[in-house]
CSV table of C-alpha atoms in Angstrom, one decimal:
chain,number,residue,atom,x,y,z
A,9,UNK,CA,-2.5,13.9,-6.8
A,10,UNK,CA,-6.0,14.7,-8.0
A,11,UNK,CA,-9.2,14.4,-5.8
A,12,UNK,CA,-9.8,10.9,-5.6
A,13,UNK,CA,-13.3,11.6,-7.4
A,14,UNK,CA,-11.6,13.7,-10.0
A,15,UNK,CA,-8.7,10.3,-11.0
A,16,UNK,CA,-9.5,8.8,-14.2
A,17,UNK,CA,-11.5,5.3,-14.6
A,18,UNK,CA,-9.1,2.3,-13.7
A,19,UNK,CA,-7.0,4.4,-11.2
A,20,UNK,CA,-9.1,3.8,-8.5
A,21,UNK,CA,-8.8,0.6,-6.0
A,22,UNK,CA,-12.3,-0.8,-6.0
A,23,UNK,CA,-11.7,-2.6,-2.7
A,24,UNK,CA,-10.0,0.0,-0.5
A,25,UNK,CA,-11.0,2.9,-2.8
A,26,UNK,CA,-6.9,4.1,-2.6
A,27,UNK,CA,-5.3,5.1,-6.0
A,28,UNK,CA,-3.6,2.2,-7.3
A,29,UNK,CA,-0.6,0.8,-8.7
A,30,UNK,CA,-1.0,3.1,-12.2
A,31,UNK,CA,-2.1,6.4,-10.7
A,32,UNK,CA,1.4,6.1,-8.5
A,33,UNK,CA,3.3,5.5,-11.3
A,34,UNK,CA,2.1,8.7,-13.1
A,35,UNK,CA,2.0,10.8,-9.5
A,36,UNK,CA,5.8,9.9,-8.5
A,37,UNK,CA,8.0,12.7,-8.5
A,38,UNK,CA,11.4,11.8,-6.7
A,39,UNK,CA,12.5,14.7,-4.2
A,40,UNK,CA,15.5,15.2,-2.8
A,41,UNK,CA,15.9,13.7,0.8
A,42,UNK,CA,12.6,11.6,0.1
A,43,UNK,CA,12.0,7.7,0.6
A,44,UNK,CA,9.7,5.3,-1.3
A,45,UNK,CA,8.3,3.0,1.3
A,46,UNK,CA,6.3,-0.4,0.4
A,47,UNK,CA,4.4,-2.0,2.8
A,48,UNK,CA,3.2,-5.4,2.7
A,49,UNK,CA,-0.1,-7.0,5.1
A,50,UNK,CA,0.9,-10.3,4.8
A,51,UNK,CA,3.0,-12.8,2.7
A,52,UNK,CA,1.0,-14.4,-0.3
A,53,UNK,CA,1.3,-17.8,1.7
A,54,UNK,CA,-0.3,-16.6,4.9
A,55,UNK,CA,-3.4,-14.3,2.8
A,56,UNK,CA,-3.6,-17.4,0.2
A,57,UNK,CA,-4.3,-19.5,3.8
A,58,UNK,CA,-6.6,-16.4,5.0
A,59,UNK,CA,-8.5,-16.9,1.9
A,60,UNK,CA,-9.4,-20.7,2.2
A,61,UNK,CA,-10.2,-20.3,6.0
A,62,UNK,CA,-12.7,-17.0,6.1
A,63,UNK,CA,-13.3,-16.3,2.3
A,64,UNK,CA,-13.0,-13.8,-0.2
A,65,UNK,CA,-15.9,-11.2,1.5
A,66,UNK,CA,-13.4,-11.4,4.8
A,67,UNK,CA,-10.3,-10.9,2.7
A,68,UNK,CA,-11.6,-7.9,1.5
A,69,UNK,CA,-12.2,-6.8,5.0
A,70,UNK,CA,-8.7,-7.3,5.6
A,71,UNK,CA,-7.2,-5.0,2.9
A,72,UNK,CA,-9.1,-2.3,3.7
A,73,UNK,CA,-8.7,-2.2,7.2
A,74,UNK,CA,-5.2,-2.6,6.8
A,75,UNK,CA,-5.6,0.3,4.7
A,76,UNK,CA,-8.0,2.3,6.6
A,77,UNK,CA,-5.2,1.4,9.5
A,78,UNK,CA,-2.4,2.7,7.6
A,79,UNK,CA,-3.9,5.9,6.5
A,80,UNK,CA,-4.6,6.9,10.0
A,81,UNK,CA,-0.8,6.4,11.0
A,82,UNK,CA,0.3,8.4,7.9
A,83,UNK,CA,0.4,12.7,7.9
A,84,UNK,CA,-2.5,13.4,5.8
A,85,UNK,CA,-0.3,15.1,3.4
A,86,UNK,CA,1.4,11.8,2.7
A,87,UNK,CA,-0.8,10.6,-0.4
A,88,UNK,CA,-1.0,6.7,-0.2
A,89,UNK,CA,-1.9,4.2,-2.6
A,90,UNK,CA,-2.5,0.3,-3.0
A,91,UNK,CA,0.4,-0.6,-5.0
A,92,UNK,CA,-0.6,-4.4,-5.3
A,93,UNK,CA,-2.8,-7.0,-4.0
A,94,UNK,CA,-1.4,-6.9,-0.3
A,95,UNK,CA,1.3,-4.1,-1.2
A,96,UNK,CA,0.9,-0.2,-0.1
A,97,UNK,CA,2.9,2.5,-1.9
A,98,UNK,CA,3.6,5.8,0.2
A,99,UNK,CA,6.3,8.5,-0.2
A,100,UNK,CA,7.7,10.1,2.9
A,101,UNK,CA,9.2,13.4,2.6
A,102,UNK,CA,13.0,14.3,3.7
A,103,UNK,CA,12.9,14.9,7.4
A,104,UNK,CA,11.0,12.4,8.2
A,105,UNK,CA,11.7,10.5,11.7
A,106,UNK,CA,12.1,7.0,12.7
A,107,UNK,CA,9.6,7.4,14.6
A,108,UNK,CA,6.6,7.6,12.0
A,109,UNK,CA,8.1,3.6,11.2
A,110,UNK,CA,8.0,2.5,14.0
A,111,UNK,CA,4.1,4.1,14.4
A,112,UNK,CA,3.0,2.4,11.6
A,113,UNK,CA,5.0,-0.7,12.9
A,114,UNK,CA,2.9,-0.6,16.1
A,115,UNK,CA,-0.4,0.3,15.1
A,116,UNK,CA,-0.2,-3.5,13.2
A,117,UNK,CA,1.0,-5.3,16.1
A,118,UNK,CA,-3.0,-5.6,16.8
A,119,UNK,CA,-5.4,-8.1,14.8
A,120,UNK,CA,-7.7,-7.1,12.4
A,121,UNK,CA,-10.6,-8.0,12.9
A,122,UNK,CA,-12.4,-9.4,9.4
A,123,UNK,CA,-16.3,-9.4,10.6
A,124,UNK,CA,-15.6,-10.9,14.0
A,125,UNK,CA,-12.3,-12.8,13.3
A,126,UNK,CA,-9.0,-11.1,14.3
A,127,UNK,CA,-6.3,-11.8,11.7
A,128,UNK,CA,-3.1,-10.7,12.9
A,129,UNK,CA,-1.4,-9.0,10.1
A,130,UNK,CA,2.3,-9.7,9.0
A,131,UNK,CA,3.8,-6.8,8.1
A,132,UNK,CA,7.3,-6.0,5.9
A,133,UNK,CA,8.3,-2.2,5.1
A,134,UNK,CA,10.6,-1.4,2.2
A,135,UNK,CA,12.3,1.6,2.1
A,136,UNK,CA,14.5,2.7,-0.8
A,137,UNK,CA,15.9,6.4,-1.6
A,138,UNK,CA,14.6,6.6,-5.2
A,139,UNK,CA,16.1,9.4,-6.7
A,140,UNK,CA,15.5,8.8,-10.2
A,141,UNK,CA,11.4,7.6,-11.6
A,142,UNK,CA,12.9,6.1,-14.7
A,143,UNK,CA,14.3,3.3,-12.6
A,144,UNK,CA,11.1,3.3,-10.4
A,145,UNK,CA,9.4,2.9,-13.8
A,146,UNK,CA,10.7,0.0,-15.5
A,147,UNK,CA,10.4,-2.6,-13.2
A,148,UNK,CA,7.1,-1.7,-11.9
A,149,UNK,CA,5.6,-1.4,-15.5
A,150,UNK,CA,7.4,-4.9,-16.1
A,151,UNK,CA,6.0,-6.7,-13.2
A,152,UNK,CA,2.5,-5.1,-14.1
A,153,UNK,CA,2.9,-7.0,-17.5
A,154,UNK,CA,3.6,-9.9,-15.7
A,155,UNK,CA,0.7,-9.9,-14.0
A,156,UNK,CA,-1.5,-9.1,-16.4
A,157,UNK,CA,-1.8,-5.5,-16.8
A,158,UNK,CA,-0.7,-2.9,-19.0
């Protein structure tokens, strides 16, 4: 992956300044051994709810301390990007040990704290050997249609 301040315009995240949905899609090389792992902050219920009660400054909070939180449990060499409003895209290399799950697992079991409310986060992890980026591909540019972008 590129220096962030080197990605083209539109691959940047302008709320947790990660490279987004498009700048994984052209990064992702599958490798053997490797796992694609998506992590979610909260169900679209529980931020939707999040949103109503503190606003849209605090929500914003949220998402990049989550992020800011999950980059600090990740091996710096693990590039990490924000793969959809409350979704994180990271791909852990072959060798890899439970243990770096259940880290990342932890370090959410505490709130985060949006100005001076603590929001405890709801996690889900996805893992998935993806050995092939054709079939990564498809569906991700077809939900990103869906949603409203190219």
């Amino acid at each position: 992956m590129p220096p962030l301040s080197k990605l083209p315009f539109g691959r940047l995240d302008p709320i947790t300044y990660l490279p987004n949905r498009q700048q994984f899609l052209v990064d992702y090389q599958p490798a053997p051994g490797a796992q694609l792992v998506m992590m979610t902050l909260s169900d679209s219920k529980h931020f939707n709810q999040l949103l109503r009660a503190i606003g849209h400054e605090y929500s914003e909070d949220f998402l990049r301390a989550g992020a800011k939180r999950l980059r600090e449990a990740l091996p710096d060499d693990v590039p990490l990007y924000h793969a959809g409003m409350l979704s994180f895209a990271f791909l852990l290399p072959n060798g890899t040990t439970p243990d770096l799950l259940q880290k990342i697992i932890t370090c959410f079991n505490n709130p985060i704290h949006c100005g001076r409310i603590p929001v405890t986060p709801d996690i889900a992890l996805g893992i998935a050997d993806c050995k092939d980026s054709r079939r990564l591909r498809r569906p991700a540019r077809r939900s990103g249609r869906g949603a409203g972008q190219p």
